[in-house]
Short mmCIF file of N, CA and C in Angstrom, two decimals:
data_model
loop_
_atom_site.label_atom_id
_atom_site.label_comp_id
_atom_site.label_asym_id
_atom_site.label_seq_id
_atom_site.Cartn_x
_atom_site.Cartn_y
_atom_site.Cartn_z
N MET A 1 7.76 -11.68 -26.60
CA MET A 1 9.65 -11.05 -24.92
C MET A 1 9.84 -12.32 -24.73
N LEU A 2 11.55 -12.36 -24.80
CA LEU A 2 11.51 -13.55 -24.16
C LEU A 2 12.29 -13.13 -23.17
N SER A 3 11.59 -14.27 -21.62
CA SER A 3 12.79 -13.82 -20.42
C SER A 3 13.39 -14.65 -19.88
N VAL A 4 13.78 -15.28 -18.90
CA VAL A 4 14.66 -16.03 -17.63
C VAL A 4 13.79 -16.60 -17.00
N VAL A 5 13.64 -17.28 -16.38
CA VAL A 5 12.05 -17.12 -15.24
C VAL A 5 13.03 -18.55 -14.36
N SER A 6 12.84 -18.86 -13.40
CA SER A 6 12.55 -20.67 -13.06
C SER A 6 11.40 -21.45 -13.04
N ALA A 7 12.70 -22.63 -13.53
CA ALA A 7 11.60 -23.21 -14.03
C ALA A 7 10.27 -23.81 -13.02
N GLY A 8 10.31 -23.44 -11.67
CA GLY A 8 9.81 -23.54 -10.17
C GLY A 8 8.05 -22.43 -10.44
N SER A 9 8.37 -21.56 -11.04
CA SER A 9 7.19 -20.77 -11.37
C SER A 9 6.22 -21.07 -12.22
N VAL A 10 5.20 -20.31 -11.58
CA VAL A 10 3.34 -20.67 -12.13
C VAL A 10 3.65 -20.55 -13.60
N GLN A 11 4.11 -19.71 -14.88
CA GLN A 11 4.29 -19.20 -15.71
C GLN A 11 4.52 -20.39 -16.43
N ALA A 12 6.38 -20.94 -15.49
CA ALA A 12 6.90 -21.78 -15.90
C ALA A 12 6.18 -23.29 -16.43
N ARG A 13 5.70 -23.11 -15.03
CA ARG A 13 4.69 -25.26 -14.47
C ARG A 13 2.99 -24.68 -15.25
N TRP A 14 2.97 -23.52 -15.91
CA TRP A 14 1.95 -23.11 -17.16
C TRP A 14 2.17 -24.13 -17.99
N ALA A 15 3.24 -23.71 -18.39
CA ALA A 15 3.76 -24.15 -20.48
C ALA A 15 4.35 -25.50 -20.04
N MET A 16 5.33 -25.75 -18.84
CA MET A 16 5.14 -27.12 -19.46
C MET A 16 3.89 -28.44 -19.40
N ALA A 17 3.21 -28.35 -18.88
CA ALA A 17 1.89 -28.30 -18.75
C ALA A 17 1.23 -28.49 -20.58
N ARG A 18 1.19 -27.08 -20.97
CA ARG A 18 0.86 -27.30 -22.24
C ARG A 18 1.21 -27.67 -23.05
N TYR A 19 3.22 -28.16 -22.92
CA TYR A 19 4.15 -29.11 -23.28
C TYR A 19 4.09 -30.99 -23.56
N PHE A 20 3.63 -30.67 -22.43
CA PHE A 20 2.78 -32.90 -21.43
C PHE A 20 1.96 -33.13 -22.43
N GLU A 21 1.37 -31.92 -22.45
CA GLU A 21 -0.06 -32.29 -22.59
C GLU A 21 -0.22 -32.19 -24.06
N GLU A 22 0.99 -31.84 -25.22
CA GLU A 22 0.56 -31.23 -26.52
C GLU A 22 1.66 -32.86 -27.09
N LEU A 23 2.09 -33.13 -26.44
CA LEU A 23 2.99 -33.89 -26.78
C LEU A 23 2.50 -36.24 -25.92
N ALA A 24 1.03 -36.08 -24.74
CA ALA A 24 0.92 -36.76 -25.49
C ALA A 24 -0.14 -36.89 -25.72
N ALA A 25 -0.70 -35.68 -26.54
CA ALA A 25 -1.96 -36.17 -27.43
C ALA A 25 -1.36 -36.10 -28.96
N ARG A 26 0.23 -35.91 -28.75
CA ARG A 26 0.64 -36.02 -30.73
C ARG A 26 1.37 -37.07 -30.40
N LEU A 27 2.28 -38.60 -30.23
CA LEU A 27 2.76 -39.79 -30.26
C LEU A 27 2.55 -40.18 -29.73
N PRO A 28 2.73 -41.25 -30.67
CA PRO A 28 1.57 -42.10 -31.07
C PRO A 28 1.35 -43.23 -29.64
N GLY A 29 2.19 -43.57 -28.97
CA GLY A 29 2.32 -43.94 -27.34
C GLY A 29 1.38 -43.03 -26.57
N GLY A 30 1.26 -41.83 -26.57
CA GLY A 30 1.20 -40.65 -25.24
C GLY A 30 2.20 -40.34 -24.73
N PHE A 31 2.52 -39.77 -23.58
CA PHE A 31 3.51 -39.18 -23.26
C PHE A 31 3.34 -39.14 -22.32
N ASP A 32 3.69 -39.43 -20.28
CA ASP A 32 4.31 -39.69 -19.38
C ASP A 32 4.89 -38.88 -18.48
N PRO A 33 4.63 -37.14 -17.95
CA PRO A 33 6.26 -37.15 -18.37
C PRO A 33 6.56 -37.08 -16.25
N GLY A 34 5.72 -37.65 -15.65
CA GLY A 34 6.94 -38.61 -14.48
C GLY A 34 7.03 -37.36 -13.89
N ALA A 35 7.80 -37.04 -12.59
CA ALA A 35 8.13 -36.50 -11.84
C ALA A 35 8.67 -34.54 -13.10
N GLY A 36 8.49 -34.36 -14.01
CA GLY A 36 8.57 -33.38 -14.70
C GLY A 36 8.97 -32.02 -14.01
N LEU A 37 7.64 -31.70 -13.39
CA LEU A 37 7.45 -30.56 -13.97
C LEU A 37 7.77 -29.79 -11.88
N ASP A 38 7.62 -31.15 -10.67
CA ASP A 38 8.30 -30.58 -9.75
C ASP A 38 9.84 -30.79 -9.95
N GLU A 39 10.45 -31.15 -10.63
CA GLU A 39 12.18 -31.88 -10.65
C GLU A 39 12.90 -30.72 -11.35
N ALA A 40 11.93 -29.51 -12.66
CA ALA A 40 12.52 -28.73 -13.21
C ALA A 40 13.30 -28.21 -12.48
N PRO A 41 13.34 -27.35 -11.48
CA PRO A 41 13.78 -26.33 -10.39
C PRO A 41 15.49 -26.69 -10.72
N THR A 42 15.06 -27.89 -10.17
CA THR A 42 16.09 -28.42 -9.74
C THR A 42 17.70 -28.60 -11.11
N GLN A 43 17.54 -29.12 -12.26
CA GLN A 43 17.33 -29.64 -13.62
C GLN A 43 17.74 -28.32 -14.88
N TYR A 44 17.36 -27.08 -14.76
CA TYR A 44 17.37 -25.69 -15.64
C TYR A 44 17.33 -24.61 -14.46
N ASP A 45 17.00 -24.44 -13.32
CA ASP A 45 17.29 -23.40 -12.15
C ASP A 45 19.14 -22.64 -12.04
N PRO A 46 19.30 -21.44 -11.87
CA PRO A 46 21.10 -21.52 -11.77
C PRO A 46 21.73 -22.33 -10.77
N PRO A 47 22.23 -22.86 -10.85
CA PRO A 47 23.49 -22.88 -11.52
C PRO A 47 24.01 -24.24 -12.38
N ASN A 48 22.91 -24.42 -12.94
CA ASN A 48 22.12 -25.63 -13.82
C ASN A 48 22.11 -25.50 -14.48
N GLY A 49 21.97 -24.76 -15.61
CA GLY A 49 21.06 -24.33 -16.58
C GLY A 49 19.58 -23.04 -16.70
N ALA A 50 18.80 -22.54 -17.40
CA ALA A 50 18.39 -21.51 -17.69
C ALA A 50 17.43 -21.88 -17.89
N PHE A 51 15.97 -21.02 -17.62
CA PHE A 51 14.04 -21.83 -17.65
C PHE A 51 14.08 -20.33 -18.71
N VAL A 52 13.28 -20.20 -20.49
CA VAL A 52 13.57 -19.37 -20.46
C VAL A 52 11.45 -18.55 -21.23
N LEU A 53 10.37 -18.00 -20.92
CA LEU A 53 9.30 -18.28 -21.36
C LEU A 53 9.32 -17.53 -22.94
N ALA A 54 8.56 -17.38 -23.94
CA ALA A 54 8.03 -17.05 -24.49
C ALA A 54 6.96 -15.83 -24.61
N ARG A 55 7.05 -14.38 -24.37
CA ARG A 55 5.25 -14.15 -24.82
C ARG A 55 4.52 -12.76 -25.34
N ALA A 56 3.17 -12.76 -25.50
CA ALA A 56 3.52 -12.66 -26.63
C ALA A 56 1.67 -12.20 -26.01
N GLY A 57 1.08 -10.54 -26.29
CA GLY A 57 0.05 -9.95 -26.05
C GLY A 57 0.07 -10.36 -24.86
N GLY A 58 1.39 -10.23 -23.33
CA GLY A 58 0.53 -10.99 -22.42
C GLY A 58 0.60 -11.84 -22.13
N GLU A 59 0.64 -12.85 -22.91
CA GLU A 59 0.03 -14.40 -22.79
C GLU A 59 1.72 -15.08 -22.76
N THR A 60 1.53 -16.07 -22.26
CA THR A 60 2.94 -16.47 -22.15
C THR A 60 2.05 -17.73 -24.13
N VAL A 61 3.17 -17.57 -24.64
CA VAL A 61 3.00 -18.86 -26.41
C VAL A 61 4.51 -19.96 -25.60
N GLY A 62 5.59 -19.82 -25.37
CA GLY A 62 5.86 -20.48 -25.34
C GLY A 62 7.31 -20.54 -24.15
N CYS A 63 8.25 -21.77 -24.08
CA CYS A 63 9.49 -21.85 -23.43
C CYS A 63 10.29 -22.63 -23.97
N GLY A 64 11.00 -22.87 -22.99
CA GLY A 64 12.66 -24.25 -23.44
C GLY A 64 13.31 -23.61 -21.88
N ALA A 65 14.18 -25.12 -22.26
CA ALA A 65 15.75 -25.30 -21.07
C ALA A 65 16.19 -25.16 -21.50
N VAL A 66 17.69 -25.41 -20.83
CA VAL A 66 18.87 -25.88 -21.26
C VAL A 66 19.06 -26.04 -20.00
N ALA A 67 19.67 -27.35 -19.67
CA ALA A 67 20.36 -27.69 -18.95
C ALA A 67 21.84 -27.83 -19.14
N PHE A 68 22.15 -28.12 -17.88
CA PHE A 68 23.77 -28.10 -18.67
C PHE A 68 24.60 -29.74 -18.26
N LEU A 69 25.02 -30.13 -19.31
CA LEU A 69 25.24 -31.35 -18.80
C LEU A 69 26.67 -32.03 -17.74
N ASP A 70 27.45 -31.30 -18.93
CA ASP A 70 29.26 -31.32 -18.03
C ASP A 70 29.70 -28.99 -18.79
N ASP A 71 30.76 -29.52 -18.26
CA ASP A 71 31.68 -28.03 -18.64
C ASP A 71 32.09 -27.63 -19.88
N GLN A 72 31.28 -28.20 -20.79
CA GLN A 72 31.56 -27.82 -22.75
C GLN A 72 29.84 -27.56 -23.13
N THR A 73 28.41 -28.44 -22.50
CA THR A 73 27.32 -28.95 -23.34
C THR A 73 26.41 -28.80 -22.13
N ALA A 74 25.77 -28.45 -22.81
CA ALA A 74 24.36 -27.98 -22.41
C ALA A 74 22.64 -28.46 -24.03
N GLU A 75 21.98 -29.10 -22.62
CA GLU A 75 20.84 -29.79 -23.76
C GLU A 75 19.71 -29.27 -23.90
N VAL A 76 19.03 -29.19 -25.24
CA VAL A 76 18.44 -28.11 -24.65
C VAL A 76 17.00 -28.62 -24.85
N LYS A 77 16.26 -28.57 -23.82
CA LYS A 77 14.92 -29.24 -22.96
C LYS A 77 13.60 -28.56 -23.10
N ARG A 78 12.72 -29.58 -23.09
CA ARG A 78 10.99 -28.34 -22.82
C ARG A 78 10.41 -27.51 -23.93
N MET A 79 11.59 -27.58 -25.35
CA MET A 79 11.04 -26.26 -25.81
C MET A 79 9.31 -26.96 -26.92
N TRP A 80 8.66 -25.66 -26.37
CA TRP A 80 7.15 -25.69 -26.82
C TRP A 80 7.23 -24.28 -27.86
N VAL A 81 6.09 -24.16 -28.62
CA VAL A 81 5.67 -22.97 -29.44
C VAL A 81 4.30 -23.41 -29.02
N ALA A 82 3.46 -22.46 -28.56
CA ALA A 82 1.92 -22.19 -28.72
C ALA A 82 1.39 -23.05 -29.95
N ALA A 83 0.76 -23.71 -30.53
CA ALA A 83 0.58 -23.93 -32.07
C ALA A 83 -0.48 -22.34 -32.97
N GLY A 84 -1.63 -22.51 -32.05
CA GLY A 84 -1.37 -20.61 -33.18
C GLY A 84 -0.88 -20.19 -33.33
N ILE A 85 0.27 -19.89 -32.58
CA ILE A 85 1.38 -18.71 -33.18
C ILE A 85 2.60 -19.17 -34.17
N ARG A 86 2.22 -20.41 -34.60
CA ARG A 86 4.11 -20.81 -34.67
C ARG A 86 3.99 -20.98 -35.88
N GLY A 87 5.48 -20.80 -36.85
CA GLY A 87 5.29 -20.27 -37.96
C GLY A 87 5.97 -18.87 -38.63
N ARG A 88 6.00 -18.27 -37.13
CA ARG A 88 6.32 -16.94 -37.53
C ARG A 88 7.09 -16.82 -36.11
N GLY A 89 8.18 -17.59 -36.43
CA GLY A 89 9.70 -17.41 -36.02
C GLY A 89 9.45 -16.75 -33.93
N VAL A 90 8.72 -16.82 -33.21
CA VAL A 90 8.85 -17.44 -31.95
C VAL A 90 9.52 -18.77 -31.47
N GLY A 91 9.33 -19.64 -31.88
CA GLY A 91 10.60 -20.85 -32.21
C GLY A 91 11.23 -21.03 -32.14
N THR A 92 12.19 -20.02 -33.13
CA THR A 92 13.52 -20.03 -33.69
C THR A 92 14.14 -18.54 -32.63
N ARG A 93 13.63 -17.84 -32.72
CA ARG A 93 14.01 -16.65 -31.35
C ARG A 93 14.34 -17.32 -30.33
N LEU A 94 13.41 -18.85 -29.64
CA LEU A 94 13.24 -18.81 -29.28
C LEU A 94 14.37 -20.03 -28.78
N LEU A 95 14.78 -20.57 -29.70
CA LEU A 95 15.81 -21.72 -29.61
C LEU A 95 17.03 -20.14 -28.89
N ALA A 96 17.10 -19.37 -30.25
CA ALA A 96 18.57 -18.85 -30.54
C ALA A 96 18.84 -18.09 -28.77
N ARG A 97 17.74 -17.60 -28.61
CA ARG A 97 18.45 -17.15 -27.11
C ARG A 97 17.75 -18.35 -25.93
N LEU A 98 18.32 -20.00 -26.08
CA LEU A 98 17.96 -20.27 -24.76
C LEU A 98 20.31 -21.31 -25.74
N GLU A 99 20.64 -20.81 -27.10
CA GLU A 99 21.90 -21.35 -27.75
C GLU A 99 22.95 -20.19 -26.75
N ASP A 100 21.90 -18.58 -26.73
CA ASP A 100 22.78 -17.62 -25.74
C ASP A 100 22.83 -18.13 -24.62
N GLU A 101 21.52 -18.92 -23.41
CA GLU A 101 22.01 -18.92 -21.86
C GLU A 101 23.29 -19.58 -22.27
N ALA A 102 23.31 -20.81 -22.56
CA ALA A 102 24.38 -21.46 -23.18
C ALA A 102 25.05 -21.13 -23.21
N ARG A 103 25.86 -20.21 -23.88
CA ARG A 103 26.64 -19.76 -24.40
C ARG A 103 27.23 -19.18 -22.70
N LEU A 104 26.32 -18.32 -22.02
CA LEU A 104 26.81 -17.41 -20.90
C LEU A 104 26.64 -18.25 -19.99
N GLY A 105 27.05 -19.51 -19.40
CA GLY A 105 27.16 -19.97 -18.95
C GLY A 105 28.14 -21.53 -19.31
N GLY A 106 28.66 -20.66 -20.53
CA GLY A 106 30.48 -21.04 -20.47
C GLY A 106 29.99 -22.82 -21.53
N ARG A 107 28.92 -22.81 -22.05
CA ARG A 107 28.86 -24.19 -22.78
C ARG A 107 29.72 -23.57 -24.29
N SER A 108 29.99 -24.77 -24.54
CA SER A 108 30.38 -24.26 -26.17
C SER A 108 29.11 -25.31 -27.37
N ARG A 109 28.84 -25.92 -26.81
CA ARG A 109 28.10 -27.04 -27.61
C ARG A 109 26.21 -26.86 -26.85
N VAL A 110 25.87 -27.13 -27.19
CA VAL A 110 24.88 -27.51 -27.17
C VAL A 110 24.10 -28.63 -28.19
N VAL A 111 23.55 -29.59 -27.82
CA VAL A 111 22.67 -30.77 -27.57
C VAL A 111 21.49 -31.48 -28.10
N LEU A 112 20.67 -32.00 -28.76
CA LEU A 112 18.86 -31.63 -28.14
C LEU A 112 18.62 -33.40 -28.73
N ASP A 113 16.87 -33.42 -28.26
CA ASP A 113 16.66 -34.85 -29.10
C ASP A 113 15.50 -34.06 -29.36
N THR A 114 14.44 -35.14 -29.99
CA THR A 114 13.12 -35.27 -30.43
C THR A 114 12.53 -35.98 -30.60
N ASN A 115 11.46 -36.35 -31.08
CA ASN A 115 9.84 -37.46 -31.36
C ASN A 115 9.92 -36.99 -32.52
N ALA A 116 10.37 -38.38 -34.15
CA ALA A 116 10.56 -38.04 -35.35
C ALA A 116 8.78 -37.76 -35.62
N THR A 117 7.59 -37.41 -34.90
CA THR A 117 6.21 -37.53 -35.51
C THR A 117 6.28 -35.55 -34.67
N LEU A 118 7.07 -34.76 -34.02
CA LEU A 118 7.35 -33.42 -34.17
C LEU A 118 8.24 -32.52 -35.48
N THR A 119 7.65 -32.93 -36.85
CA THR A 119 7.91 -33.05 -37.57
C THR A 119 8.49 -31.17 -37.93
N GLU A 120 7.68 -30.16 -37.05
CA GLU A 120 8.14 -28.38 -37.26
C GLU A 120 9.44 -28.63 -36.64
N ALA A 121 10.15 -29.16 -35.00
CA ALA A 121 10.96 -29.26 -34.21
C ALA A 121 12.35 -29.78 -34.67
N VAL A 122 11.60 -30.88 -35.79
CA VAL A 122 12.84 -31.25 -36.00
C VAL A 122 13.39 -30.07 -37.43
N ALA A 123 12.53 -29.72 -38.83
CA ALA A 123 11.97 -28.55 -39.31
C ALA A 123 13.88 -27.64 -38.74
N MET A 124 12.95 -27.75 -37.55
CA MET A 124 13.23 -26.07 -37.19
C MET A 124 14.53 -26.77 -36.87
N TYR A 125 14.45 -27.08 -36.40
CA TYR A 125 16.24 -27.16 -35.72
C TYR A 125 17.00 -27.61 -37.09
N GLU A 126 17.04 -28.16 -37.49
CA GLU A 126 17.81 -28.08 -38.65
C GLU A 126 18.04 -27.25 -39.67
N SER A 127 16.73 -26.63 -39.52
CA SER A 127 17.59 -24.60 -40.64
C SER A 127 18.28 -23.84 -39.15
N SER A 128 18.18 -24.61 -38.49
CA SER A 128 19.14 -23.71 -37.38
C SER A 128 20.38 -23.37 -37.42
N GLY A 129 20.68 -25.11 -37.80
CA GLY A 129 22.31 -25.41 -38.14
C GLY A 129 22.43 -26.54 -36.80
N TYR A 130 21.96 -27.57 -36.44
CA TYR A 130 21.63 -28.77 -36.05
C TYR A 130 21.97 -29.92 -37.06
N VAL A 131 22.75 -30.32 -36.24
CA VAL A 131 23.29 -32.16 -37.19
C VAL A 131 23.16 -33.21 -37.05
N ALA A 132 22.33 -34.82 -37.50
CA ALA A 132 21.58 -35.72 -36.94
C ALA A 132 23.57 -35.95 -35.76
N THR A 133 23.30 -36.45 -34.97
CA THR A 133 24.84 -37.21 -34.06
C THR A 133 24.30 -38.50 -33.64
N ALA A 134 24.90 -39.29 -33.07
CA ALA A 134 24.27 -40.64 -31.94
C ALA A 134 23.22 -40.43 -31.20
N ARG A 135 22.97 -40.95 -30.88
CA ARG A 135 21.82 -41.21 -29.26
C ARG A 135 23.31 -40.97 -28.57
N TYR A 136 22.61 -39.87 -27.42
CA TYR A 136 22.46 -39.66 -26.28
C TYR A 136 22.60 -40.04 -24.45
N ASN A 137 21.37 -40.56 -24.89
CA ASN A 137 21.03 -40.85 -23.72
C ASN A 137 19.50 -41.23 -23.51
N ASP A 138 18.83 -41.50 -22.80
CA ASP A 138 17.82 -43.01 -22.99
C ASP A 138 16.41 -42.82 -22.92
N ASN A 139 16.32 -41.49 -23.32
CA ASN A 139 15.10 -40.79 -22.72
C ASN A 139 14.17 -42.01 -24.20
N PRO A 140 13.14 -42.57 -23.93
CA PRO A 140 12.28 -43.78 -24.12
C PRO A 140 11.68 -42.76 -25.19
N TYR A 141 10.91 -41.54 -25.45
CA TYR A 141 10.04 -40.80 -26.30
C TYR A 141 11.00 -40.13 -27.23
N ALA A 142 12.76 -39.40 -27.74
CA ALA A 142 13.67 -39.83 -28.38
C ALA A 142 13.71 -40.44 -29.47
N GLU A 143 13.34 -40.51 -31.36
CA GLU A 143 13.75 -41.01 -31.81
C GLU A 143 15.05 -40.34 -32.16
N ARG A 144 15.27 -38.79 -32.34
CA ARG A 144 15.78 -38.14 -33.02
C ARG A 144 17.32 -37.09 -32.31
N TRP A 145 18.66 -37.17 -32.66
CA TRP A 145 19.41 -36.94 -31.60
C TRP A 145 20.44 -35.36 -32.65
N PHE A 146 19.92 -34.64 -31.61
CA PHE A 146 21.61 -33.31 -32.55
C PHE A 146 21.94 -32.59 -31.71
N THR A 147 23.05 -32.03 -32.74
CA THR A 147 23.94 -31.53 -32.60
C THR A 147 24.43 -29.81 -32.12
N LYS A 148 24.56 -28.60 -31.91
CA LYS A 148 25.58 -27.93 -32.22
C LYS A 148 26.94 -27.88 -31.58
N ASN A 149 27.36 -27.11 -32.77
CA ASN A 149 28.42 -26.03 -31.77
C ASN A 149 28.63 -24.50 -32.03
N LEU A 150 29.04 -23.85 -30.68
CA LEU A 150 27.96 -22.78 -31.10
C LEU A 150 29.72 -22.01 -30.93
#
């Protein structure tokens, strides 16, 4: 089940903390979320975007956000699916819901960045119609940038 929630909610903060923990464990140089949890409501709650939780069996198993960058563009952020349920289509459904939220927000294009270490994410983005694009931000952890017209 996918639902839009406040990025400041207990469930959203829990899911983002798991996302940050996974990045810290998987990225070669680790990961510092900085003030990511505290800034999330400002960045992802309306009117600036939307935060989506994925739940299964009453448990939170994934999350993702869209941030509205300008009148045409939304950025997918904080996309995470629990390792134990990957490969079951949750990530693909979550990404499609984030795209829907971007459309509902009047955006016609989505961009995202990721680290090349996250091979499952890269494969999912490519199979979902995202194409490589030039660097569009200064995220020090990003190594790959993608775009998709909605």
